[in-house]
XYZ file of C-alpha atoms in Angstrom:
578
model
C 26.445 -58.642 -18.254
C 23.274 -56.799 -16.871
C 21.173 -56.213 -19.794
C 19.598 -52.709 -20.299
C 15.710 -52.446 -20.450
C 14.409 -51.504 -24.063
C 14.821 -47.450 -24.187
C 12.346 -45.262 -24.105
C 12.359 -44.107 -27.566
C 12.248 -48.245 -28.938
C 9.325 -48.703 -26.420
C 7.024 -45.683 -27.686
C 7.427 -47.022 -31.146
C 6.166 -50.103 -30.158
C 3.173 -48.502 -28.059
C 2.267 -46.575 -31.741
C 3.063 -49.631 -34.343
C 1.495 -52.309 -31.855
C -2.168 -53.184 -31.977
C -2.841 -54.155 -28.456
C -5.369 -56.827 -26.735
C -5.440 -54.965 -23.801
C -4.629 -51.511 -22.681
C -3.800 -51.108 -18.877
C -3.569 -47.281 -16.929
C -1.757 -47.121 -14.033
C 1.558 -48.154 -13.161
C 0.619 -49.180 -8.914
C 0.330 -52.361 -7.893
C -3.186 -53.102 -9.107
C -2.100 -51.873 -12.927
C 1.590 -53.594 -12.713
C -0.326 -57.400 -11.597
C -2.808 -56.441 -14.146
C -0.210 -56.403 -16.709
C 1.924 -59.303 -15.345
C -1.278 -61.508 -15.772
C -2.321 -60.121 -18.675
C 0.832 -60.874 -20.783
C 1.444 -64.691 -19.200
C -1.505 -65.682 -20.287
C -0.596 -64.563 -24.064
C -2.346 -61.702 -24.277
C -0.678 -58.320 -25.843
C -0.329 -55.917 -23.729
C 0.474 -52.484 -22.984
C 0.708 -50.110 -19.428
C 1.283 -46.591 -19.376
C 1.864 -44.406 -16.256
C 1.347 -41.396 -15.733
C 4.302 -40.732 -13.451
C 6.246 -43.344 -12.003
C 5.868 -46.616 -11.011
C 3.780 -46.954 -7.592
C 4.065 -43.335 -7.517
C 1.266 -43.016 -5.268
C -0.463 -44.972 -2.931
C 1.751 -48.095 -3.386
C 5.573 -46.668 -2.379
C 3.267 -45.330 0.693
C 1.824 -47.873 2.374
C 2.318 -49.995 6.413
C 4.435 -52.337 3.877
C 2.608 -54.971 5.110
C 1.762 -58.412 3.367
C -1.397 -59.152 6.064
C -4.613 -61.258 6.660
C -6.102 -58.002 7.915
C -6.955 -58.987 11.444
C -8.608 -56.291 12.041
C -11.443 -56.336 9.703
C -12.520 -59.183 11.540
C -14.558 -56.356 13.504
C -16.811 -55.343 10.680
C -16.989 -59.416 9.727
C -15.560 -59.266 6.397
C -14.413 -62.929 7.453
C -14.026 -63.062 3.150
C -11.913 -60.398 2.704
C -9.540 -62.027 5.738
C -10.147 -65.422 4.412
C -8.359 -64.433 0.933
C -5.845 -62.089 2.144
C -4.696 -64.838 4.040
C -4.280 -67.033 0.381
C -2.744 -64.322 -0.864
C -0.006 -63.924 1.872
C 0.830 -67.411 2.033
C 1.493 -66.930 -2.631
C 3.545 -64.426 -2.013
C 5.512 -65.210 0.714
C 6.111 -68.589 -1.997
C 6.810 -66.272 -5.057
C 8.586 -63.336 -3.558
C 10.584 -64.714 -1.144
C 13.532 -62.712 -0.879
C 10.681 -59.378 -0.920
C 8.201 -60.801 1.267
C 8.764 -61.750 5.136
C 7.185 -63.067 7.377
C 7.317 -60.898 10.886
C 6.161 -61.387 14.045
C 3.593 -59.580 15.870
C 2.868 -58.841 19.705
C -1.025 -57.575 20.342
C -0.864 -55.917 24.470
C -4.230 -55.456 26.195
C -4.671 -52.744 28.407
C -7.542 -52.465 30.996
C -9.315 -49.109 29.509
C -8.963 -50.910 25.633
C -11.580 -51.790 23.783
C -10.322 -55.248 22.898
C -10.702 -57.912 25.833
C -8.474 -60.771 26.440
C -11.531 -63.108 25.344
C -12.694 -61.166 22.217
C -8.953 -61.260 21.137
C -8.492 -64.760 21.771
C -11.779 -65.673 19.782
C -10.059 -63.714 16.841
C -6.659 -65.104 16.894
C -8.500 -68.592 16.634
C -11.144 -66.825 13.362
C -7.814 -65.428 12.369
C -5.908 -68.490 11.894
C -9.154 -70.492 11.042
C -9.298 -68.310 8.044
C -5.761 -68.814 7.129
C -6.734 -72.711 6.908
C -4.399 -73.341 10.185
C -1.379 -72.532 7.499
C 0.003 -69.296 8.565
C 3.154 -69.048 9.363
C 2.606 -70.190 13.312
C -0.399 -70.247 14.922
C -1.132 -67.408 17.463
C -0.285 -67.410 21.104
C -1.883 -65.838 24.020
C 0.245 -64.567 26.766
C -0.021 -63.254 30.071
C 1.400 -59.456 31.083
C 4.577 -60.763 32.497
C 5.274 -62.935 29.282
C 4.742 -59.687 27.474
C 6.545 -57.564 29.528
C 9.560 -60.145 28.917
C 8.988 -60.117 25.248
C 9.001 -56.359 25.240
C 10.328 -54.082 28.229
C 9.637 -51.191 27.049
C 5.571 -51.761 26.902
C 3.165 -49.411 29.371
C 2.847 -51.864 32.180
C -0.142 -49.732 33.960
C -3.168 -51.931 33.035
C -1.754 -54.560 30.860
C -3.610 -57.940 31.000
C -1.773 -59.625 28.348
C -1.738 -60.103 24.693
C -1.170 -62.146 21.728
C 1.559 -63.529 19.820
C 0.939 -63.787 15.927
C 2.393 -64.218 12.783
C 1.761 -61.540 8.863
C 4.560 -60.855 6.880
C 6.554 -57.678 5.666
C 7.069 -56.188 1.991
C 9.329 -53.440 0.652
C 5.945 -52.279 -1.291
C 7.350 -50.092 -4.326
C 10.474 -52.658 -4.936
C 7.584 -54.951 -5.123
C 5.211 -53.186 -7.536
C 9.162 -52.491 -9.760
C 9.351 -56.137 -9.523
C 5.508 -57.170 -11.250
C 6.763 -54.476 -13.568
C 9.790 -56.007 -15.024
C 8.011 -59.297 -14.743
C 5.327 -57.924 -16.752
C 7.950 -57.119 -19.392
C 9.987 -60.167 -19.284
C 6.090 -61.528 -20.392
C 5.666 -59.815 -23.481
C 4.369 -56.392 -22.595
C 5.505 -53.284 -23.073
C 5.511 -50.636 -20.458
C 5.822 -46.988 -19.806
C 6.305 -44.858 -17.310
C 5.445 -41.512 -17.249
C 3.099 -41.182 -19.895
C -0.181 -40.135 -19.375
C -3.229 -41.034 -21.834
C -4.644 -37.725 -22.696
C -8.073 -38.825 -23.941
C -9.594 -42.102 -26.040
C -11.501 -42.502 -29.076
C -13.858 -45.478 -29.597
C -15.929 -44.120 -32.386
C -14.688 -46.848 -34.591
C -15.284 -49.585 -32.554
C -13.900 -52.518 -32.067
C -10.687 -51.017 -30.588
C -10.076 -48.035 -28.846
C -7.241 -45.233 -29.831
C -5.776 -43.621 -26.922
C -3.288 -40.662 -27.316
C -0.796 -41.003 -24.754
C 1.784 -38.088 -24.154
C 5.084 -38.687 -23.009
C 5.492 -36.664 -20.096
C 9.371 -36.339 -20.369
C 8.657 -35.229 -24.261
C 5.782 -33.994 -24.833
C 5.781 -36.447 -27.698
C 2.077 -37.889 -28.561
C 1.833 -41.403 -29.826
C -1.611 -43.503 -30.750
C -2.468 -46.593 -29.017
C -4.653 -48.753 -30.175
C -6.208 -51.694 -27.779
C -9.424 -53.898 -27.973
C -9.972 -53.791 -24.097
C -8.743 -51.166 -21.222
C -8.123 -52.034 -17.716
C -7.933 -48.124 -15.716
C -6.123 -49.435 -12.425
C -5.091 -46.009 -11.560
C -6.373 -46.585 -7.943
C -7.244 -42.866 -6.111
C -7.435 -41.443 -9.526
C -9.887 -43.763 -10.943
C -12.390 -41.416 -11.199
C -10.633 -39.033 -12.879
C -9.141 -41.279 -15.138
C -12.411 -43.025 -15.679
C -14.132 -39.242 -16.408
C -11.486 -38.981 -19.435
C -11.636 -42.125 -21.112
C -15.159 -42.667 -21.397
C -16.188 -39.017 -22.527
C -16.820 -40.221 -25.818
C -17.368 -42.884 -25.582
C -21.000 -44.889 -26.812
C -23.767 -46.091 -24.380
C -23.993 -49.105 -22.404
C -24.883 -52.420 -23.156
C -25.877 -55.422 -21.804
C -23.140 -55.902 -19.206
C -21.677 -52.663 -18.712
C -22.229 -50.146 -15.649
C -22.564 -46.688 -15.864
C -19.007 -44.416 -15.225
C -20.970 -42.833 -11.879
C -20.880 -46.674 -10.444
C -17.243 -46.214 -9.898
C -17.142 -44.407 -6.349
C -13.840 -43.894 -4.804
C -13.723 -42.526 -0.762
C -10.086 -41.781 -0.406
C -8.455 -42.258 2.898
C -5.519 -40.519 4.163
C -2.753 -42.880 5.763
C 0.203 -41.091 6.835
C 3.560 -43.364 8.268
C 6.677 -41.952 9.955
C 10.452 -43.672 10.002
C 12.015 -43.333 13.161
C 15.464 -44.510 14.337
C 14.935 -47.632 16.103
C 16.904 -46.609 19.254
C 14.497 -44.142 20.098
C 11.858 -46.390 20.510
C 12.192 -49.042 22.592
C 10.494 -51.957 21.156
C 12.113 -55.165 19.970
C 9.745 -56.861 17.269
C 6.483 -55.509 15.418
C 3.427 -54.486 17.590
C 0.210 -53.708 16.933
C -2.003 -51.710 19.073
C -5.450 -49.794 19.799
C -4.126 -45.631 19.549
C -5.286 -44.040 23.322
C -8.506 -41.800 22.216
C -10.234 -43.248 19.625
C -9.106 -46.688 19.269
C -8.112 -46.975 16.073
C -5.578 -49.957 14.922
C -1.909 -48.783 14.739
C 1.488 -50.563 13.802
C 5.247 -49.948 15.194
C 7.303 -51.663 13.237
C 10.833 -53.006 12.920
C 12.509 -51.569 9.335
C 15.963 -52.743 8.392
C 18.141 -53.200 11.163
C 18.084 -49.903 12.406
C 14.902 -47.996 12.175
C 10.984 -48.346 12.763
C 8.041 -47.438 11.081
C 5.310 -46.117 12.977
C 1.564 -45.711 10.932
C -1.081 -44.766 10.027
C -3.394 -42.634 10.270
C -6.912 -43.220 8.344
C -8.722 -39.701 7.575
C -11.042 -39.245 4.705
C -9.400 -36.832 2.010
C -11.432 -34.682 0.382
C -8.646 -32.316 -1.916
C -6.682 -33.600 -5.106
C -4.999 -37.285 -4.824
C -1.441 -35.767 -6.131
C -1.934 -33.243 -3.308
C -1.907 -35.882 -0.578
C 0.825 -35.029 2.478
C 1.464 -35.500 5.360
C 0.039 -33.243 7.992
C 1.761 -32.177 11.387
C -1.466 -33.407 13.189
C -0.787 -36.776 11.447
C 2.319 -37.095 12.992
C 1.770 -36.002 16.246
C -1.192 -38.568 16.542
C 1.857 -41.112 15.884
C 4.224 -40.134 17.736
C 1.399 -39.612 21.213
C 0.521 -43.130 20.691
C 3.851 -44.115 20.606
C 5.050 -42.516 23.714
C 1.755 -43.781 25.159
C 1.935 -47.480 24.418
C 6.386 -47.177 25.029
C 6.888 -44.705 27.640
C 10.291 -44.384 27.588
C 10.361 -43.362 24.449
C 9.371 -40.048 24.378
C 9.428 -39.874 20.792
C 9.473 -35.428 19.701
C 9.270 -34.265 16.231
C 13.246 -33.738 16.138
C 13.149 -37.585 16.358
C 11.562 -38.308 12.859
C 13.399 -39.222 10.547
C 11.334 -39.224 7.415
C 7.330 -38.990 6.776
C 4.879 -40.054 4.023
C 1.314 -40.325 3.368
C -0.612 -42.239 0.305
C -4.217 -42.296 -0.254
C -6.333 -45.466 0.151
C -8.725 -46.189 -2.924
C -11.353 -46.975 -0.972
C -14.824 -47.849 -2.554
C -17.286 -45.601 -1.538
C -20.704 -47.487 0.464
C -23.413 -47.640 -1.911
C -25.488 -44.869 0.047
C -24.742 -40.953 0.335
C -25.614 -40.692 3.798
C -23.618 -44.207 4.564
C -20.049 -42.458 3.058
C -20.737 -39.640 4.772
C -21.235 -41.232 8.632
C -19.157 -44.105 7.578
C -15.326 -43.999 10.156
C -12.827 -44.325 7.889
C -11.595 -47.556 9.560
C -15.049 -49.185 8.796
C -15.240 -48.527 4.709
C -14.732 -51.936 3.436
C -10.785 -52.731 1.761
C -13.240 -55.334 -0.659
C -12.370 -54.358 -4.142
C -14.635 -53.644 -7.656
C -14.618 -54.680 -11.355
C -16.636 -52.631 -13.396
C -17.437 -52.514 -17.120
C -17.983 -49.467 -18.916
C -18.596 -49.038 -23.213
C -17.009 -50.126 -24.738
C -14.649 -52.695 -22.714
C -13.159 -50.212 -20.316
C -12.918 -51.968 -17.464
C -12.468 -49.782 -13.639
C -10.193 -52.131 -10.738
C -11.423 -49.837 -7.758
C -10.725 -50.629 -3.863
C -8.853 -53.442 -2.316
C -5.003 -53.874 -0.650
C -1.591 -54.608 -1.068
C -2.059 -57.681 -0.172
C -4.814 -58.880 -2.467
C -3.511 -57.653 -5.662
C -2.532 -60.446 -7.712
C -6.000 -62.097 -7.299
C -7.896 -58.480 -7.842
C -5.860 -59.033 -11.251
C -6.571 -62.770 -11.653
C -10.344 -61.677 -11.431
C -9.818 -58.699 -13.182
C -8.586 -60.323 -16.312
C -10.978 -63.053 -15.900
C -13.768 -60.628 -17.060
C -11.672 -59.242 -19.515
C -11.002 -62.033 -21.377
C -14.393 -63.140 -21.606
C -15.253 -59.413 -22.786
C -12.408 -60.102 -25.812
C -13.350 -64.330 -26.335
C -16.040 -63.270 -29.058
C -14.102 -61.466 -30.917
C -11.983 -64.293 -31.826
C -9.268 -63.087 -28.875
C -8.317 -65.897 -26.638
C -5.926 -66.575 -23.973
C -3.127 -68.562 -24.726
C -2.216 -69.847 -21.911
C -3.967 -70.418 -18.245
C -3.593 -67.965 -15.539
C -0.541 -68.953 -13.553
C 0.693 -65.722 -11.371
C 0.080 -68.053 -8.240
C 2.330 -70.074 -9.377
C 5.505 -68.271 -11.259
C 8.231 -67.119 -8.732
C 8.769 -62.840 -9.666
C 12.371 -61.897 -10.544
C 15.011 -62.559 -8.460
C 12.986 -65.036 -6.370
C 13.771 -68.355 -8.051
C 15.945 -69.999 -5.189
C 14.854 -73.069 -2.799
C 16.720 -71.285 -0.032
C 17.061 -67.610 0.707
C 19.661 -68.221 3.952
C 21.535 -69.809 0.927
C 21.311 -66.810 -1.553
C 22.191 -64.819 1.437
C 25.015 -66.719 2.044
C 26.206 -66.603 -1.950
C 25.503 -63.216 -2.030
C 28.068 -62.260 0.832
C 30.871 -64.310 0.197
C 30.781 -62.680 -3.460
C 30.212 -59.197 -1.911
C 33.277 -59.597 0.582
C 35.129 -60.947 -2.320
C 34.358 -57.356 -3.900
C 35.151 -55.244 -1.093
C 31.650 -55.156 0.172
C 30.109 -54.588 3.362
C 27.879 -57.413 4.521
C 25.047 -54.969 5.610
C 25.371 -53.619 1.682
C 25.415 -57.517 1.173
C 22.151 -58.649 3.019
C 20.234 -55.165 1.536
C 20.775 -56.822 -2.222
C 19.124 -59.788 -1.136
C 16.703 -58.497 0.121
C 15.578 -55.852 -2.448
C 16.820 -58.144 -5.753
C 16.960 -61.940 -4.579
C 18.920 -63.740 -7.404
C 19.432 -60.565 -9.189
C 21.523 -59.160 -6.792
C 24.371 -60.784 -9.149
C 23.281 -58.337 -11.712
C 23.557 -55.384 -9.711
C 27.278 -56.861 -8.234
C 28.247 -57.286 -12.002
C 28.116 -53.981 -12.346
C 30.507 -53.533 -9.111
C 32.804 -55.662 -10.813
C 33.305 -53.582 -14.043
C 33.618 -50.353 -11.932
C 34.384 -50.832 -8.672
C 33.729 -47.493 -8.198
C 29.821 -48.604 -7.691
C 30.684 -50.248 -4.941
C 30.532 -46.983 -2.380
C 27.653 -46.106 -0.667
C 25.306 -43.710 -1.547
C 25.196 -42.255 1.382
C 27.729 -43.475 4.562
C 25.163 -44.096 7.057
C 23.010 -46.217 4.924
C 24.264 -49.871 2.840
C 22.663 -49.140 -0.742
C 25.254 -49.240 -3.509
C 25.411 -46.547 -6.070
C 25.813 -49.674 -8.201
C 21.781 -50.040 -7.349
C 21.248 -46.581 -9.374
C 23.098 -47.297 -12.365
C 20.673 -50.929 -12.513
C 17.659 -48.788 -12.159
C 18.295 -46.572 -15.244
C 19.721 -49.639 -17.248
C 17.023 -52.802 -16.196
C 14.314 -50.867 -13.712
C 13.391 -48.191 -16.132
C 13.887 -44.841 -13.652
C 14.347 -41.320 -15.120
C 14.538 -39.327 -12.587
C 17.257 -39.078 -9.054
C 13.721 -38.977 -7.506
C 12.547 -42.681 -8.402
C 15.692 -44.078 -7.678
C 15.949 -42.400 -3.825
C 12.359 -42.939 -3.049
C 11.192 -45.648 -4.930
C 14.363 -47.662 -6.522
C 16.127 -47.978 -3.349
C 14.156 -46.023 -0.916
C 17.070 -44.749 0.850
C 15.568 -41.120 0.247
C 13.175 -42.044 3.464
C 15.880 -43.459 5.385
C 17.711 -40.831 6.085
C 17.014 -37.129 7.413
C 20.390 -35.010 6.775
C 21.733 -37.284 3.872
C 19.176 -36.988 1.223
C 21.300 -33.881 -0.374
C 24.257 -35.848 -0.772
C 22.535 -38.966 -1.753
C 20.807 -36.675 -4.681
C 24.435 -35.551 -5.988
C 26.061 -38.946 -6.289
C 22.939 -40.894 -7.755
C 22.719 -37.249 -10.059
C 26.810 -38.544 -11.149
C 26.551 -41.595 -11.416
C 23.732 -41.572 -13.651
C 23.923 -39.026 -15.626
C 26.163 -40.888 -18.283
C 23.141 -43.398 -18.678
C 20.359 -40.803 -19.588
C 22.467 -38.014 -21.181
C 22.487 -35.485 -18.715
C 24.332 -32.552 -18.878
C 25.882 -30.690 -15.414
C 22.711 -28.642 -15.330
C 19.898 -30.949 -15.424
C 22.211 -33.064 -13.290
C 21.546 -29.751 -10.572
C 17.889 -29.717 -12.065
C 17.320 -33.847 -11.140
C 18.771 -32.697 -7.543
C 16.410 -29.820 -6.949
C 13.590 -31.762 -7.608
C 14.139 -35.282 -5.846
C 14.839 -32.523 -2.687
C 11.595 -30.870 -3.655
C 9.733 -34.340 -3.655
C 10.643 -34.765 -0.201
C 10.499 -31.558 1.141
C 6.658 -31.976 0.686
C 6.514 -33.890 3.430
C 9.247 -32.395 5.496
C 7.307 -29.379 5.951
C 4.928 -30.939 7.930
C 7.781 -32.468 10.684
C 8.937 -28.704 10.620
C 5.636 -27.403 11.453
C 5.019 -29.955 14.250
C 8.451 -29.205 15.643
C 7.671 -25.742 14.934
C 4.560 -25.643 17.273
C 6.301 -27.803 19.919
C 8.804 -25.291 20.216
C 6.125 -22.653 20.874
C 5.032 -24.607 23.541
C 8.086 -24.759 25.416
């Protein structure tokens, strides 16, 4: 049997009858490892969202679990040193999520990267990594390249390197902290906003968080807050501590929390269209800038990013058409025979980077967007609001190891201890307790063909659940009729939607197609139909009648169409140009 998660209605009861240790905002990856370490080490704990889970910045990411090679440039030989720990932890506990991929790095004649400089930072690169990444790097001449990849501009190429990071389905990731957060103890909600907090009666805070699907208002009351809320932590940060008393010895002021967003659009593209065989990573013709092509299921590629400084409201972040035709140029420069055209993309999406701001006014303003540091912050604020501000992907579960560190020091006086000792290092995520993922693969099909099942449809619950693909398969096998596709042209099971709602906590056809499954991006024509049968399928589950069912459609098409209007504008103008 696949259990349901606790409904919505059980777990605001518990948000307004529980007296919390700690109170964390924002449901991304920072806030969902926040939580996860909170609640293993015994502490009680609550997270509220405002929308969904990794709503923002962390269902939009390069999807990449990476040392960061190229902030070896601005010698932040620290920052590489413990992304590099952190990739080889999760690559142990979130195996089936987490792979590792290899890269090609070509150097061209008018680049700015020699074959020397990049052979000095493939050695600092694996130095940093302890000599324990995957495989060490690899220099190669431009025939060996050229072999490796055909379809490379061969006009100037000296060579390149051969290297080793690793690959991450980023919001199935962030779902998956999130339901191990839960299975610790905490309780969690998405989609519920905390409207303002009251700390005049200190110790403890009372938040009043509004349920966005509602309009309910419950009371929360928590001893410590961690806002993780990442682009928004300003905002966020601006609300909670408006009444709240002065510092004291320990805390910062609320204007040391400086956020310089950076824009980072990505575009999916089918992989027959492009021309490349593996991942590469390149300089962008013009202004240099680091860019990724990159292999994406079996059949498409992601191309990113961009890295602009946004200046407007986080929830308005888009794509641009200027974004994507920097993409697609550098594309068809570094692959020529691609010739890559806006009718070609597939899907696009931008998130923000919450970058911290440098220390000096004139330093943000002249700083390039590629040089702000990815280092993150802890700050303190009165009374035990604590602000998680900057960092990566990658990082995250130790910016919440020393996150929580602080905290519970903050809480030990008051008689609040830990339980137990931090152990998210350690602790495989759901679904990844296995010695031997070629062997879960292997279960996994024969009990999938057994079924009726597609291998491809096979290999995708793997990937995305690990172990807990059995769950989602238990549900084929009391109604077979989850086993169809949600869409022909793409594997995911319309079993996957029904084990959102029930054990993922979705509400919406929108999280399930773009951050459930993620087959919304994967498709350009299909997303309609996709809508409808998740809309069916699931509308038993939450109650729905035939016209919210049309009402869940509109708006998981209006949630991409965002995006969309910027591949219509590009295609648009390229039109006019012909």
């Amino acid at each position: 049997m696949t259990p349901a998660a606790p409904g919505r209605a059980e777990r605001f009861r518990t948000l307004a009858e529980t007296a919390f240790d700690i109170l964390v905002i924002g449901g991304g990856i920072s806030g969902a490892a926040v939580a996860r370490d909170a609640a293993r080490r015994g502490f009680r704990t609550a997270l509220v969202e405002a929308a969904d889970f990794a709503w923002g910045t962390s269902s939009r990411s390069s999807r990449l679990v990476h040392g960061g090679l190229r902030y070896l440039e601005h010698f932040e030989f620290d920052l590489v040193f413990e992304a590099s720990q952190e990739r080889r932890t999760l690559l142990r506990i979130a195996t089936h999520l987490v792979r590792p991929l290899e890269f090609h790095f070509p150097i061209f004649r008018d680049g700015r990267i020699g074959r020397r400089k990049l052979d000095a930072g493939m050695w600092l690169y694996d130095a940093l990594s302890l000599f324990r990444n995957i495989e060490r790097h690899q220099m190669l001449d431009a025939e060996t390249m050229l072999a490796r990849e055909p379809g490379l501009r061969a006009d100037g190429l000296l060579g390149g390197a051969r290297y080793f990071d690793a690959q991450v389905d980023d919001a199935r990731l962030v779902v998956t902290t999130i339901v191990a957060a839960v299975e610790a103890g905490a309780t969690v909600v998405n989609r519920a906003e905390v409207v303002r907090i009251d700390a005049s009666d200190w110790p403890g805070h009372r938040a009043l968080v509004r349920d966005a699907e509602s309009g309910r208002e419950v009371t929360v009351d928590a001893l410590a807050i961690v806002n993780a809320s990442g682009a928004w932590a300003e905002q966020v940060l601006d609300r909670v501590t408006a009444g709240l008393r002065g510092a004291g010895p320990g805390d910062d002021p609320a204007s040391a929390v400086r956020i310089r967003p950076s824009r980072g659009t990505h575009i999916h593209v089918a992989r027959e269209r492009v021309g490349h065989s593996g991942a590469l990573i390149f300089e962008a013709p013009g202004d240099g800038r680091v860019m990724f092509i990159l292999p994406w299921r079996e059949d498409l590629t992601l191309i990113g990013t961009t890295d602009e400084f946004f200046d407007g409201r986080p929830q308005d972040v888009a794509a641009t058409p200027g974004d994507i035709g920097y993409l697609l140029e550098a594309t068809r420069h570094l692959l020529p025979a691609s010739k890559l055209g806006p009718e070609d993309v597939i899907s696009a999406w931008a998130g923000l980077r919450p970058l911290v701001a440098p220390p000096a006014e004139g330093a943000e303003k002249g700083a390039d967007e590629g040089a702000v540091s990815r280092e993150f912050e802890v700050h303190r604020h009165p009374p035990g609001v604590f602000t998680l501000s900057g960092g990566k992907l990658t990082s995250h579960r130790h910016m919440a190891e020393e996150t929580m560190d602080r905290v519970q020091a903050f809480l030990a006086p008051a008689g609040v201890k830990a339980l137990r000792k931090v152990d998210t290092d350690k602790v495989p995520l759901p679904g990844a307790r296995f010695r031997d993922l070629d062997a879960l693969r292997g279960r996994i099909r024969a009990r999938a063909r057994a079924q009726g099942l597609e291998r491809a449809s096979a290999d995708r619950l793997t990937r995305a659940y690990g172990t807990r693909a059995n769950r989602v398969l238990d549900l084929v096998e009391r109604n077979p009729r989850l086993g169809e596709r949600v869409i022909a042209e793409r594997p995911h099971l319309l079993a996957e939607a029904v084990y959102a709602v029930r054990s993922e906590m979705a509400l919406h056809v929108e999280d399930i197609l773009f951050r459930r499954m993620r087959v919304g991006l994967e498709t350009r024509s299909g997303t309609p139909e996709a809508a409808r049968r998740v809309a069916e399928v699931v509308a038993p589950e939450l109650d729905w009648t035939g016209e919210r069912k049309a009402e869940e459609v509109k708006r998981a098409l209006t949630f991409r169409a965002v995006d969309d209007g910027a591949i219509r504008e590009l295609a648009a103008r390229a039109q006019g140009v012909r």
